[in-house]
Every structure is written in C-alpha cells, then in structure tokens.
Coordinates of C-alpha atoms in Angstrom, one line a residue:
Chain I
X148 CA 67.0 37.7 -115.8
X149 CA 69.9 36.1 -119.1
X150 CA 71.5 39.4 -118.7
X151 CA 72.3 38.2 -115.2
X152 CA 73.5 35.9 -115.7
X153 CA 77.4 35.2 -116.4
X154 CA 79.0 31.7 -117.1
X155 CA 81.8 32.0 -114.8
X156 CA 85.4 29.9 -117.1
X157 CA 88.1 29.3 -116.0
X158 CA 89.5 32.7 -115.3
X159 CA 87.0 32.6 -112.4
X160 CA 88.9 29.9 -110.3
X161 CA 92.4 31.5 -111.3
X162 CA 90.9 35.1 -110.3
X163 CA 90.2 33.3 -107.1
X164 CA 93.5 32.5 -106.2
X165 CA 93.6 35.7 -106.5
X166 CA 93.5 36.7 -102.8
X167 CA 91.8 40.5 -102.2
X168 CA 93.1 43.5 -100.5
X169 CA 88.7 44.6 -99.8
X170 CA 87.9 41.6 -98.2
X171 CA 84.3 43.7 -97.9
X172 CA 83.9 42.7 -101.9
X173 CA 81.9 39.9 -103.3
X174 CA 83.4 37.4 -105.6
X175 CA 81.7 39.4 -108.5
X176 CA 83.0 42.2 -107.6
X177 CA 86.7 40.9 -107.4
X178 CA 86.2 39.6 -110.5
X179 CA 84.2 43.2 -112.0
X180 CA 80.8 42.2 -112.2
X181 CA 78.1 44.4 -110.5
X182 CA 78.0 43.0 -106.7
X183 CA 74.8 41.3 -107.4
X184 CA 75.5 39.6 -110.1
X185 CA 74.5 36.0 -110.9
X186 CA 77.9 33.8 -111.3
X187 CA 77.0 30.3 -112.8
X188 CA 79.8 27.6 -113.1
X189 CA 78.2 24.5 -114.2
X190 CA 80.3 21.6 -113.0
X191 CA 81.0 18.0 -113.8
X192 CA 82.2 15.5 -111.9
X193 CA 83.6 12.3 -112.2
X194 CA 86.0 12.7 -114.8
X195 CA 88.3 9.8 -115.3
X196 CA 86.1 7.3 -113.9
X197 CA 85.2 5.7 -117.0
X198 CA 85.0 6.0 -121.4
X199 CA 81.9 6.7 -121.1
X200 CA 82.2 9.7 -118.7
X201 CA 84.9 11.4 -120.9
X202 CA 83.0 11.5 -124.1
X203 CA 80.2 12.6 -123.1
X204 CA 81.7 15.4 -120.3
X205 CA 84.6 16.6 -123.5
X206 CA 81.5 17.6 -126.2
X207 CA 79.6 19.3 -123.1
X208 CA 82.7 21.1 -122.7
X209 CA 82.8 21.2 -126.3
X210 CA 79.3 22.3 -126.8
X211 CA 79.5 24.7 -123.5
X212 CA 76.9 22.9 -121.7
X213 CA 79.0 22.6 -118.6
X214 CA 82.1 25.3 -118.0
X215 CA 84.4 23.6 -115.5
X216 CA 85.2 19.7 -114.1
X217 CA 86.9 17.7 -112.5
X218 CA 89.1 14.1 -112.4
X219 CA 89.6 11.8 -110.2
X220 CA 92.8 10.5 -110.5
X221 CA 93.1 7.1 -109.2
X222 CA 90.6 5.3 -112.1
X223 CA 91.1 3.6 -114.6
X224 CA 90.4 6.2 -117.3
X225 CA 92.3 9.0 -116.5
X226 CA 94.8 9.2 -118.7
X227 CA 92.6 9.4 -121.4
X228 CA 90.9 12.8 -119.9
X229 CA 94.6 13.3 -119.2
X230 CA 95.3 14.1 -123.1
X231 CA 92.3 15.7 -123.6
X232 CA 93.2 17.9 -120.7
X233 CA 96.7 18.3 -122.1
X234 CA 95.7 19.1 -124.8
X235 CA 93.2 21.8 -123.7
X236 CA 95.2 24.1 -121.5
X237 CA 92.4 26.8 -121.6
X238 CA 89.3 23.9 -120.5
X239 CA 88.8 24.9 -115.6
X240 CA 89.7 21.0 -114.6
X241 CA 89.9 20.9 -111.9
X242 CA 91.0 17.8 -109.2
X243 CA 88.2 15.5 -108.0
X244 CA 90.3 13.7 -104.8
X245 CA 89.2 10.1 -104.2
X246 CA 88.9 8.3 -101.1
X247 CA 86.7 5.8 -102.5
X248 CA 85.2 3.6 -105.1
X249 CA 81.7 2.9 -105.0
X250 CA 80.7 0.6 -107.9
X251 CA 80.1 -2.8 -106.6
X252 CA 81.3 -4.4 -109.9
X253 CA 84.3 -1.4 -111.1
X254 CA 86.7 -0.3 -108.5
X255 CA 89.5 1.3 -108.8
X256 CA 92.5 2.3 -105.4
X257 CA 95.4 4.8 -104.6
X258 CA 97.7 6.3 -106.1
X259 CA 100.1 5.7 -103.3
X260 CA 101.9 2.4 -102.5
X261 CA 99.2 0.2 -101.0
X262 CA 100.8 0.2 -97.8
X263 CA 101.9 3.8 -96.8
X264 CA 97.3 4.2 -97.0
X265 CA 96.3 1.1 -95.5
X266 CA 93.8 3.0 -94.0
X267 CA 92.2 3.9 -96.7
X268 CA 91.6 0.7 -98.5
X269 CA 88.8 -1.8 -97.7
X270 CA 89.7 -6.4 -97.3
X271 CA 89.5 -6.3 -100.9
X272 CA 92.6 -3.1 -101.5
X273 CA 90.3 -1.1 -103.2
X274 CA 89.1 2.3 -101.5
X275 CA 86.4 1.7 -99.7
X276 CA 82.4 1.3 -101.4
X277 CA 80.8 4.4 -99.1
X278 CA 82.5 7.4 -97.7
X279 CA 80.9 6.9 -94.7
X280 CA 83.2 4.4 -93.7
X281 CA 85.7 6.0 -95.7
X282 CA 86.3 8.6 -93.2
X283 CA 85.4 6.5 -90.3
X284 CA 88.6 4.6 -91.0
X285 CA 90.9 6.8 -92.3
X286 CA 94.2 8.1 -90.5
X287 CA 94.7 11.7 -91.8
X288 CA 98.2 11.4 -92.5
X289 CA 97.9 8.5 -95.0
X290 CA 94.6 11.1 -96.1
X291 CA 97.6 13.8 -96.4
X292 CA 99.4 11.1 -98.5
X293 CA 97.3 9.5 -100.9
X294 CA 95.2 12.9 -102.3
X295 CA 99.1 15.0 -102.3
X296 CA 100.4 11.8 -104.8
X297 CA 96.6 12.5 -107.0
X298 CA 98.0 16.4 -107.3
X299 CA 101.5 14.6 -108.2
X300 CA 100.4 12.2 -110.8
X301 CA 97.9 14.6 -112.0
X302 CA 100.4 17.7 -113.0
X303 CA 102.9 14.5 -114.0
X304 CA 100.3 13.7 -116.8
X305 CA 100.3 17.6 -117.4
X306 CA 96.6 18.3 -115.8
X307 CA 97.6 22.0 -114.4
X308 CA 94.6 21.7 -112.2
X309 CA 92.5 24.7 -111.6
X310 CA 89.9 24.2 -108.6
X311 CA 89.8 20.8 -105.5
X312 CA 86.8 19.5 -104.8
X313 CA 86.0 15.5 -103.2
X314 CA 85.2 12.6 -104.4
X315 CA 80.7 11.8 -102.5
X316 CA 82.3 14.9 -100.3
X317 CA 84.4 12.1 -98.1
X318 CA 87.0 15.4 -97.3
X319 CA 83.9 16.8 -95.8
X320 CA 83.0 14.4 -93.2
X321 CA 84.7 14.7 -90.3
X322 CA 86.5 18.6 -88.5
X323 CA 90.1 15.9 -89.4
X324 CA 89.5 15.4 -93.1
X325 CA 88.0 18.4 -94.0
X326 CA 91.6 20.2 -91.8
X327 CA 93.9 17.8 -93.8
X328 CA 91.9 19.0 -97.3
X329 CA 92.2 23.2 -96.9
X330 CA 96.2 22.7 -95.6
X331 CA 96.9 20.7 -99.0
X332 CA 94.8 23.0 -101.0
X333 CA 96.4 26.5 -99.4
X334 CA 99.9 24.6 -99.5
X335 CA 99.5 23.6 -103.7
X336 CA 97.2 27.5 -103.9
X337 CA 94.1 26.1 -105.3
X338 CA 90.7 26.6 -104.3
X339 CA 88.6 23.7 -102.7
X340 CA 84.3 22.9 -103.6
X341 CA 82.5 24.6 -100.1
X342 CA 79.5 26.9 -100.5
X343 CA 78.4 29.3 -97.8
X344 CA 75.2 26.7 -98.0
X345 CA 77.0 23.7 -96.8
X346 CA 77.7 25.8 -94.0
X347 CA 74.5 25.4 -92.0
X348 CA 75.5 21.3 -92.3
X349 CA 78.9 21.2 -89.8
X350 CA 79.7 24.0 -87.6
X351 CA 84.0 22.6 -88.9
X352 CA 83.4 23.8 -92.6
X353 CA 82.8 27.3 -91.7
X354 CA 84.9 27.1 -88.5
X355 CA 88.0 26.5 -90.5
X356 CA 87.8 28.3 -93.3
X357 CA 90.2 31.2 -92.3
X358 CA 90.3 34.9 -94.2
X359 CA 92.2 34.1 -96.8
X360 CA 90.2 31.0 -98.2
X361 CA 87.9 31.8 -100.6
X362 CA 84.4 29.9 -101.2
X363 CA 81.5 29.9 -103.0
X364 CA 77.3 31.0 -102.1
X365 CA 75.7 28.1 -102.6
X366 CA 76.8 24.5 -104.7
X367 CA 73.7 23.0 -106.5
X368 CA 73.3 19.4 -107.0
X369 CA 69.9 17.0 -107.6
X370 CA 69.3 15.0 -104.7
X371 CA 68.4 11.0 -105.2
X372 CA 64.6 12.4 -104.3
X373 CA 64.0 13.8 -107.9
X374 CA 63.2 11.5 -110.4
X375 CA 64.6 11.4 -113.8
X376 CA 61.7 12.7 -115.6
X377 CA 61.9 15.4 -112.7
X378 CA 65.0 16.3 -113.6
X379 CA 65.1 19.3 -116.3
X380 CA 62.4 20.5 -115.2
X381 CA 63.6 20.9 -111.7
X382 CA 67.0 22.9 -113.0
X383 CA 64.8 24.8 -115.1
X384 CA 63.3 26.3 -111.7
X385 CA 65.7 26.2 -109.3
X386 CA 67.8 28.5 -112.5
X387 CA 65.3 30.3 -112.1
X388 CA 65.5 31.1 -108.5
X389 CA 68.9 32.2 -108.7
X390 CA 69.7 34.7 -106.5
X391 CA 73.0 36.8 -106.8
X392 CA 77.0 35.2 -105.8
X393 CA 78.6 32.4 -107.0
X394 CA 76.6 29.3 -108.0
X395 CA 77.9 26.0 -108.8
X396 CA 75.7 23.6 -110.1
X397 CA 76.7 20.1 -109.6
X398 CA 75.8 17.6 -112.6
X399 CA 77.6 14.2 -113.4
X400 CA 77.0 12.9 -117.4
X401 CA 77.8 9.9 -119.2
X402 CA 76.5 7.8 -122.0
X403 CA 73.2 6.0 -121.1
X404 CA 75.8 2.8 -122.5
X405 CA 76.5 -0.6 -121.9
X406 CA 80.1 0.2 -119.7
X407 CA 77.7 2.7 -117.3
X408 CA 75.0 0.2 -116.9
X409 CA 77.8 -2.3 -116.0
X410 CA 79.2 0.1 -113.8
X411 CA 75.9 1.7 -111.8
X412 CA 73.2 -1.5 -112.0
X413 CA 73.4 -1.6 -108.2
X414 CA 73.3 1.6 -107.1
X415 CA 70.8 2.3 -103.9
X416 CA 70.0 6.1 -104.7
X417 CA 70.1 6.7 -107.9
X418 CA 67.9 4.3 -110.2
X419 CA 66.0 5.0 -113.1
X420 CA 62.6 4.4 -113.0
X421 CA 61.1 2.6 -115.2
X422 CA 63.9 1.2 -116.4
X423 CA 65.8 -2.5 -115.3
X424 CA 69.2 -0.5 -114.9
X425 CA 70.0 2.2 -112.7
X426 CA 72.1 5.1 -114.1
X427 CA 73.7 7.0 -110.4
X428 CA 73.0 10.7 -111.3
X429 CA 73.9 10.3 -114.9
X430 CA 69.8 11.4 -116.1
X431 CA 68.8 11.7 -119.4
X432 CA 67.4 14.3 -120.2
X433 CA 66.9 14.7 -124.8
X434 CA 70.3 17.4 -125.2
X435 CA 69.6 19.2 -129.5
X436 CA 73.2 18.5 -129.4
X437 CA 73.3 15.3 -129.4
X438 CA 70.5 12.5 -127.5
X439 CA 72.1 9.7 -126.5
X440 CA 73.9 12.4 -124.4
X441 CA 73.6 12.2 -120.2
X442 CA 72.7 15.7 -119.4
X443 CA 70.4 18.1 -118.5
X444 CA 69.4 20.7 -120.7
X445 CA 70.4 24.0 -119.2
X446 CA 71.3 26.4 -122.1
X447 CA 67.6 25.7 -123.2
X448 CA 66.1 26.4 -119.5
X449 CA 66.3 30.5 -120.7
Chain J
X99 CA 85.9 -36.0 -137.6
X100 CA 83.2 -34.9 -135.6
X101 CA 83.5 -37.4 -133.0
X102 CA 87.1 -37.2 -132.5
X103 CA 87.0 -33.5 -131.6
X104 CA 86.5 -33.6 -127.8
X105 CA 85.6 -31.2 -126.3
X106 CA 87.5 -30.8 -122.9
X107 CA 86.0 -28.5 -120.1
X108 CA 87.1 -27.8 -116.4
X109 CA 88.1 -31.7 -116.1
X110 CA 90.5 -31.8 -118.1
X111 CA 92.6 -29.0 -115.9
X112 CA 91.7 -30.9 -112.6
X113 CA 93.1 -33.8 -114.1
X114 CA 96.5 -32.1 -115.0
X115 CA 96.7 -31.7 -111.7
X116 CA 97.5 -35.1 -111.3
X117 CA 100.2 -37.3 -111.9
X118 CA 100.8 -39.8 -113.8
X119 CA 103.0 -42.7 -112.7
X120 CA 103.4 -43.1 -116.4
X121 CA 104.9 -40.9 -118.0
X122 CA 104.6 -42.4 -121.6
X123 CA 101.5 -41.9 -122.0
X124 CA 99.6 -38.6 -123.7
X125 CA 97.6 -36.5 -122.3
X126 CA 94.3 -38.1 -123.6
X127 CA 95.3 -41.6 -122.5
X128 CA 95.2 -40.2 -118.8
X129 CA 92.0 -38.3 -119.4
X130 CA 90.8 -41.9 -120.2
X131 CA 90.8 -41.0 -124.1
X132 CA 92.3 -43.2 -127.5
X133 CA 95.6 -42.6 -127.8
X134 CA 95.3 -40.0 -131.0
X135 CA 91.7 -38.6 -129.4
X136 CA 92.0 -34.6 -130.7
X137 CA 90.8 -32.8 -127.7
X138 CA 90.0 -29.1 -127.8
X139 CA 90.6 -26.3 -125.5
X140 CA 88.4 -22.7 -127.3
X141 CA 90.0 -20.7 -124.7
X142 CA 89.1 -17.0 -124.1
X143 CA 91.2 -14.1 -122.9
X144 CA 91.1 -10.6 -120.9
X145 CA 88.2 -11.5 -118.2
X146 CA 88.2 -8.6 -115.7
X147 CA 89.4 -5.8 -118.3
X148 CA 86.4 -4.3 -119.1
X149 CA 82.9 -5.2 -118.6
X150 CA 82.3 -5.9 -122.1
X151 CA 84.7 -8.8 -122.5
X152 CA 83.5 -9.7 -119.4
X153 CA 79.4 -9.8 -120.6
X154 CA 81.0 -11.7 -124.3
X155 CA 83.2 -14.1 -122.4
X156 CA 80.2 -14.8 -120.0
X157 CA 77.8 -15.3 -122.5
X158 CA 80.4 -17.8 -124.6
X159 CA 80.6 -19.8 -121.5
X160 CA 77.2 -20.2 -121.0
X161 CA 76.2 -21.5 -124.7
X162 CA 79.4 -23.5 -124.2
X163 CA 81.3 -21.3 -127.2
X164 CA 83.8 -20.9 -124.4
X165 CA 84.5 -23.8 -122.8
X166 CA 87.7 -21.6 -120.7
X167 CA 89.0 -18.5 -119.6
X168 CA 91.4 -16.1 -117.2
X169 CA 91.4 -13.7 -115.7
X170 CA 92.9 -10.4 -115.0
X171 CA 93.2 -9.9 -111.3
X172 CA 94.8 -6.4 -111.6
X173 CA 92.0 -5.3 -113.8
X174 CA 89.0 -2.6 -113.0
X175 CA 87.0 -5.0 -113.4
X176 CA 87.6 -7.8 -111.8
X177 CA 85.0 -7.7 -109.6
X178 CA 82.5 -8.8 -111.5
X179 CA 83.5 -11.7 -113.3
X180 CA 84.5 -12.4 -109.4
X181 CA 80.9 -12.3 -108.8
X182 CA 80.4 -14.8 -111.9
X183 CA 82.7 -17.0 -110.6
X184 CA 81.8 -17.1 -107.3
X185 CA 78.4 -18.8 -109.3
X186 CA 79.5 -21.3 -111.1
X187 CA 81.9 -23.0 -109.4
X188 CA 82.2 -25.7 -112.1
X189 CA 83.9 -23.1 -115.0
X190 CA 86.8 -23.6 -116.0
X191 CA 88.5 -20.1 -114.8
X192 CA 92.1 -19.6 -114.7
X193 CA 94.6 -16.4 -114.0
X194 CA 95.6 -14.5 -116.8
X195 CA 98.8 -13.1 -114.3
X196 CA 99.2 -9.4 -116.1
X197 CA 102.5 -7.7 -116.0
X198 CA 101.3 -5.8 -118.5
X199 CA 98.6 -2.2 -118.9
X200 CA 98.6 -2.3 -122.8
X201 CA 95.6 0.7 -123.3
X202 CA 97.1 4.1 -123.5
X203 CA 93.9 5.3 -122.8
X204 CA 92.9 2.8 -120.1
X205 CA 95.3 2.4 -117.7
X206 CA 95.7 -0.6 -114.6
X207 CA 98.6 -1.3 -112.1
X208 CA 100.1 -3.9 -109.2
X209 CA 97.8 -5.6 -106.9
X210 CA 100.8 -5.1 -104.5
X211 CA 101.8 -2.4 -102.9
X212 CA 103.6 -0.1 -105.6
X213 CA 107.0 0.6 -103.8
X214 CA 107.1 -3.6 -103.7
X215 CA 107.6 -3.8 -107.1
X216 CA 108.9 -0.6 -108.3
X217 CA 110.4 -2.8 -111.1
X218 CA 107.5 -3.8 -113.0
X219 CA 106.0 0.1 -113.3
X220 CA 106.3 2.8 -116.0
X221 CA 106.4 6.4 -115.1
X222 CA 103.0 6.7 -114.4
X223 CA 102.7 4.1 -112.1
X224 CA 101.4 1.8 -114.2
X225 CA 103.2 -1.5 -115.9
X226 CA 104.7 -1.3 -118.9
X227 CA 102.1 -0.8 -122.5
X228 CA 104.7 -3.4 -123.9
X229 CA 105.7 -7.3 -122.5
X230 CA 108.8 -6.1 -124.1
X231 CA 109.1 -3.2 -121.8
X232 CA 108.0 -5.3 -118.7
X233 CA 110.7 -8.2 -118.7
X234 CA 113.5 -5.4 -119.1
X235 CA 112.9 -3.6 -116.7
X236 CA 111.1 -6.6 -114.6
X237 CA 113.2 -7.0 -111.0
X238 CA 112.2 -11.5 -110.9
X239 CA 111.7 -11.2 -107.3
X240 CA 109.2 -8.6 -107.7
X241 CA 107.4 -10.4 -110.8
X242 CA 106.7 -13.4 -108.0
X243 CA 105.9 -11.7 -105.6
X244 CA 103.4 -10.1 -107.1
X245 CA 102.1 -12.8 -109.4
X246 CA 101.7 -14.3 -105.7
X247 CA 99.6 -11.3 -104.5
X248 CA 97.9 -11.6 -108.1
X249 CA 97.0 -15.2 -106.8
X250 CA 96.3 -15.0 -103.2
X251 CA 94.1 -11.7 -104.2
X252 CA 91.9 -13.8 -106.8
X253 CA 91.3 -16.2 -104.0
X254 CA 90.7 -14.2 -101.1
X255 CA 87.6 -13.0 -103.7
X256 CA 86.3 -16.5 -104.7
X257 CA 87.9 -17.9 -107.5
X258 CA 89.2 -21.6 -107.3
X259 CA 91.9 -20.9 -111.4
X260 CA 92.6 -23.8 -112.8
X261 CA 95.9 -23.0 -114.4
X262 CA 97.6 -20.2 -114.8
X263 CA 99.1 -17.9 -118.3
X264 CA 100.5 -14.6 -118.8
X265 CA 99.1 -11.4 -120.0
X266 CA 100.3 -10.5 -123.4
X267 CA 103.4 -13.7 -122.8
X268 CA 105.5 -11.5 -120.8
X269 CA 106.4 -14.7 -118.5
X270 CA 107.9 -16.1 -121.2
X271 CA 110.3 -14.0 -123.0
X272 CA 112.9 -14.6 -121.1
X273 CA 114.3 -18.1 -118.8
X274 CA 115.0 -16.1 -115.8
X275 CA 110.6 -15.0 -116.1
X276 CA 109.7 -17.9 -117.3
X277 CA 111.5 -20.0 -114.0
X278 CA 109.5 -17.4 -111.5
X279 CA 106.3 -18.5 -113.1
X280 CA 107.1 -22.3 -113.7
X281 CA 108.4 -22.3 -109.7
X282 CA 105.0 -19.6 -108.8
X283 CA 102.8 -22.0 -110.6
X284 CA 104.2 -25.7 -108.8
X285 CA 104.4 -24.4 -106.1
X286 CA 100.5 -23.7 -106.3
X287 CA 99.9 -27.6 -107.8
X288 CA 98.5 -24.9 -111.1
X289 CA 99.4 -25.8 -114.8
X290 CA 100.8 -23.0 -116.3
X291 CA 99.9 -22.8 -120.0
X292 CA 102.9 -23.0 -122.6
X293 CA 102.1 -26.2 -125.2
X294 CA 104.8 -28.2 -127.4
X295 CA 104.5 -26.5 -130.4
X296 CA 106.3 -23.2 -128.5
X297 CA 109.2 -25.2 -128.1
X298 CA 111.1 -23.4 -131.3
X299 CA 110.7 -20.5 -130.0
X300 CA 112.8 -20.6 -127.0
X301 CA 115.5 -23.1 -125.8
X302 CA 115.1 -22.6 -122.3
X303 CA 111.3 -23.0 -122.1
X304 CA 111.4 -26.7 -123.2
X305 CA 115.3 -27.2 -120.6
X306 CA 113.4 -25.5 -117.8
X307 CA 110.0 -28.0 -117.7
X308 CA 110.5 -30.5 -115.6
X309 CA 108.9 -34.5 -116.1
X310 CA 106.2 -34.1 -113.6
X311 CA 105.3 -30.4 -116.0
X312 CA 102.2 -31.0 -117.8
X313 CA 101.9 -29.5 -121.0
X314 CA 100.1 -29.2 -124.3
X315 CA 100.7 -29.9 -127.5
X316 CA 99.5 -26.6 -129.1
X317 CA 98.1 -23.3 -129.1
X318 CA 96.4 -21.4 -131.6
X319 CA 95.9 -18.0 -132.0
X320 CA 95.0 -16.1 -134.8
X321 CA 98.2 -13.3 -135.6
X322 CA 97.8 -10.0 -136.7
X323 CA 98.5 -10.7 -140.0
X324 CA 94.6 -12.7 -140.8
X325 CA 92.7 -10.4 -141.8
X326 CA 88.5 -9.7 -140.0
X327 CA 86.8 -11.4 -142.8
X328 CA 89.1 -13.9 -142.9
X329 CA 89.1 -15.2 -139.1
X330 CA 86.2 -16.9 -139.4
X331 CA 88.1 -19.1 -142.7
X332 CA 91.4 -19.6 -140.7
X333 CA 90.0 -20.7 -137.5
X334 CA 87.3 -23.3 -140.0
X335 CA 90.5 -24.1 -141.8
X336 CA 92.8 -24.8 -138.9
X337 CA 90.5 -27.3 -137.3
X338 CA 89.6 -28.9 -139.9
X339 CA 93.7 -29.9 -140.4
X340 CA 93.6 -30.5 -135.9
X341 CA 95.6 -32.9 -135.4
X342 CA 95.4 -35.4 -132.2
X343 CA 96.4 -34.4 -128.8
X344 CA 95.5 -31.1 -126.8
X345 CA 94.9 -28.4 -129.3
X346 CA 94.5 -24.8 -127.1
X347 CA 92.3 -22.2 -129.9
X348 CA 92.9 -19.0 -128.1
X349 CA 90.3 -16.1 -128.4
X350 CA 89.4 -12.8 -126.6
X351 CA 86.1 -11.8 -126.4
X352 CA 84.3 -8.4 -126.1
X353 CA 81.1 -6.9 -127.4
X354 CA 82.4 -4.0 -130.5
X355 CA 80.8 -1.3 -127.8
X356 CA 82.2 2.3 -127.1
X357 CA 84.2 1.1 -124.7
X358 CA 86.0 -1.4 -126.4
X359 CA 86.5 1.1 -128.9
X360 CA 87.8 3.9 -126.3
X361 CA 89.8 1.4 -124.8
X362 CA 91.4 -0.4 -128.9
X363 CA 91.6 2.2 -131.0
X364 CA 94.9 2.9 -131.6
X365 CA 96.6 -0.4 -131.1
X366 CA 99.2 -0.7 -133.5
X367 CA 98.7 -4.3 -134.7
X368 CA 94.8 -4.9 -133.9
X369 CA 93.2 -2.4 -136.2
X370 CA 89.8 -3.5 -138.4
X371 CA 89.9 -2.5 -142.0
X372 CA 87.5 -0.3 -143.0
X373 CA 87.3 0.8 -139.5
X374 CA 88.4 4.1 -138.1
X375 CA 88.6 1.9 -134.8
X376 CA 90.1 -1.0 -134.4
X377 CA 89.5 -3.7 -132.1
X378 CA 92.7 -5.2 -130.3
X379 CA 92.3 -8.9 -131.2
X380 CA 88.1 -9.0 -131.1
X381 CA 87.9 -9.5 -134.1
X382 CA 83.5 -9.0 -135.3
X383 CA 82.0 -12.5 -137.2
X384 CA 78.4 -13.1 -136.6
X385 CA 77.2 -16.0 -134.5
X386 CA 73.9 -16.8 -134.6
X387 CA 73.4 -16.6 -130.6
X388 CA 74.0 -12.6 -130.5
X389 CA 74.8 -11.3 -133.9
X390 CA 76.6 -8.7 -131.3
X391 CA 79.3 -10.8 -130.2
X392 CA 82.3 -11.1 -131.0
X393 CA 84.0 -14.3 -131.6
X394 CA 85.0 -16.8 -134.0
X395 CA 82.1 -19.2 -134.4
X396 CA 83.6 -21.9 -133.5
X397 CA 80.5 -24.2 -133.0
X398 CA 79.8 -23.8 -136.7
X399 CA 82.7 -25.0 -138.6
X400 CA 81.5 -28.7 -138.1

C-alpha cells in the first residue's frame, strides 16, 4: 500500500490548472501517475485564525505532516501566516474564503467595507456564527465583492494562492452561492475544493461544474460523532482502505493552549470528552515531532 | 500611609460626571474625602485585545488588584470582555478608543465601514502600527465617526462605559485630535483620561479643557527604560512618595503565554532582557494570587 500512496505536493494544485486535452484522463494520469494511483492531499484549514493554529500548522508543513493548507484572510492573525507564505513560496497555500465567524468570544468581519456587504453581517457587525445563517442572509453580489476582496488582499500581502475553499462550507450551501464561488474561482484561474463524493449532497454541485473544472475524487473529514480517543484509529482505518484517485484529508491543527481553549470552549459539536474545555475540531493525538501539537498521526499509520 | 490611600472604585468615575457647583473644590473633596486625600486608581488597559489580556485582567478585577480598566472595541476578543461587562455591571470599565494596531502579526481595523474612515487605515486596511502615523494621516471628521462607532458598538453589546481613554495616546497627538476627543466625550457625558502632570507635554491640553471638564492630578505609567526586574521597585517607590490628589497608575495585564508572545515578540521598546521573546508592556512580577499573572505586586507594597 505504501508504494501506491503518493503525497501530492503543491505541484498537484498547479497541475490542476493546466487544462487537459484529453478529458477521459484521470487526474492521476494528468499528473503523470498510473491511472489507478492513490493520491493523497493532507490539508490543514483555518490558517490565520489564531496564533496557535498558525504555529502548529507551520510546524506540520515543515515536517511534511500536511502538504497543503488554506488561509482565512479576514482573521486577526493573517499577517503572521502571510509572512510565512512570502518566505515559503513553495508551500501549497490556498484561501479558506470566510463568511462566518463561529467562536462566540473571538470574532472577525469582512475585508471589504461593511456598508458594501451588509447582508453578510450579524447585528454586531461580524460575520454570522453559523454557515446556515450566513447563507440565508447573503446577497450573492455582496458575496462576490467580499470573496474577491479576500483574494485581492491575500495577493497584496504576497500570498500566491494555489486553490480556494470555503470556511464551514458556506459557499456550498446553495446553488446561487456555489455559482458565485465557481465564477470567481474561474476568473482567478484557481481550482476550488470540490469532490465527487460530495455530489450526492446536492444536485447543483455536479450540475454547476463545467468540462474545464477540476475536481477530486473524495474529501475525507472527521465528523463530530467520532470521539477524540478514536480519531487516530478513524484515520488509520480510512487510509488503509484508500481507493484510487485523489483523496483530500481535511484537518485542523492547533496547540491545545489557552488561546484555543478560550476561542473554542463552548462550541456545541466539538467538545472533548473528559475535559472541561472543548477544542473544536482540533483533536489531540501524540506526535513524535512535538507531543503538544494537536494532529492525527498520519505518517505513523503506514 | 496606608490610611491615606483610598482605592477609588467605580463610584469615583461616576462622581466625576456630576458637575461641581464649587470649582475650587478638589476632586477629593467633591468625592467626600479630605482635601489632601491620596486617591489611587489602578487601571488596566487593552481589554479585548487578546484572550490572555482578558483573563488576566478579569482575575485582577476580581481580586481588587485593579479597580478600573478600559476596552478596545475593534479588537477580536471584544465579545469575551463584553460578556464580563454585562455580568459585572459594577465594574469600572471605560473604552480604550483605538486608532492603532501595533502588533505586526496580529492586526485589527475599524468598527465603521472602511470607506468612511479611509484616512485611518494603512495599505493593508488595518489601523496604522504607530500612533504618530495614525495622527499624521487622520482626517478628524473620520476620527469622530470611528470613535463614535466604537462607543455605540460598546453600548450595543451591553457595556456601560464609565470613561474614555486613547490607546497609545493617539487622541492626544495634536490639538485637532484632542478637540475631537473632548467634543465626543462631552457629548457622551463621559470623562476622559487627562491629568495635570501631562499639561507640560503640549500647551493645547490645558487650553482645550473647559471649566466643566474633570481631570485628575497625575497618571503614572512605567516607561520602557525601566527594566522588568526593576518594575516592582519602581512602583513601590512611586507609591511611597504618592502625593495628595488623584493618581492613576496605568498598567497592562496579560499572561506570559504563547498568544501574547506571538503578538508582542518584535515590539521595539518593550523587550524583556534575558528572554528571546519580548512581552510588550506586560511585565512579569510574581503574584501571590496567581504566579502566572503578569502584573506588579501593588497590594504587596504597603
């Protein structure tokens, strides 16, 4: 199995942008691998959100634990990760386009002028806490203004995004939002995170994609129903049955420190059993590299 | 000495707002104390900036180490301190009106719509790093818009501010800015932090104050020239020679943790000797209450 797993690095994302002449070819073939190769992206979300997230993910990018990540431009620690991106242009960093602000004690709002994107803001002037509220209130023209502003700001800071995805999936919540997302992505010549295994969730996903859009085979992300003590086994099991094609494992890295505990303490879905403080989506598994890093031991699974 | 020092609690600030009929009376007399009473406010700045600052200051408010504080409305951890303010309406919390964003890795911008306050923003859309740059670029009409927006947002979140001050002193940088500051404060019936011992710094400070404005006798804040190991002695010495009138000691509390180190690591003036990481203005002195709290041991000095 080890031989058939190929860690797809930044070159993968760049290669996606080169349109194939032969649509019947799989992504693996277009990347020069056998048709049934098993390609794996390990992707860390939420860069820029917090210092803890930045430091943990930068460490994981350095050790190779993850080979891709995406950045939340509206968040307060953006400048820190932008400095990393400028110093590490080889790093496969996309933009985690952000239209929600989900931690009740720790908030952020739009990059664009608030009066231009008022439909995206809650009564306190921040993005909505929930992706469903964001999607329900969003004026799609304002969504386009804001996500373009996020892309432009990232580039102005020297980030060269390799792909786009959507924090909390807000941009996949409706056909209208997904169309805006794809339109912006095509205009910027950037692939979006979209996977064949998501197609059953909503008809408009496959219907909106065109022949030139690139999508991967599956995204694997852990649900809140998997208890933290089972996370390592979950990933290990999933990877043992990995199928041919491109799989993206989406994870969230951070240290289990005061800052993260302060942000995530009351998240309803991601509490950690046996602890007073929940750490949302940021599971603790020991790492040989740094036992304080919250991660899953992917490299140890083979 | 102990008997003559009176810790002025929130009642002090409220009392300031009651205009005296007899201007010759000192503030001490107006508060019902002897003419030569020594009144002390211990004030913590920068609430809302970071989780670390919030937790440390809330603890210090609870123990009585500080009896006043002020909140930075544009900062990402505002919601956390607003929750505290709503639950503790007796707490003497003002607004630390904010027109700068001084940590290079950790930034914030205006409460008002960016296109209405463009003169306050640097090329990345945040407030300027330095108060001198902020003052040099600021359109005073836009300053008024933004500080009014900060006051209105605080009140909308249930904060009942008792006073106003200015983060990094931006609003004291010019006559025009100080006039805006006072005009807004008067319109909101809130006292500003202004002290007689600041008058020699600029003629316009005393000149702009009117007969109904209240000001205290002195503000005592530690400078970057005092080495951290000397902070406890500095405060102890200053308090031993405390003079009659109202003195406000301005401090900054935080834990010496990863979040604060990440924010403050490269501040030019407030580095901590013997450490790789500077913690700006947030000195470490042991506290009996919690040795991790960064504070000076004021209560232990008498």
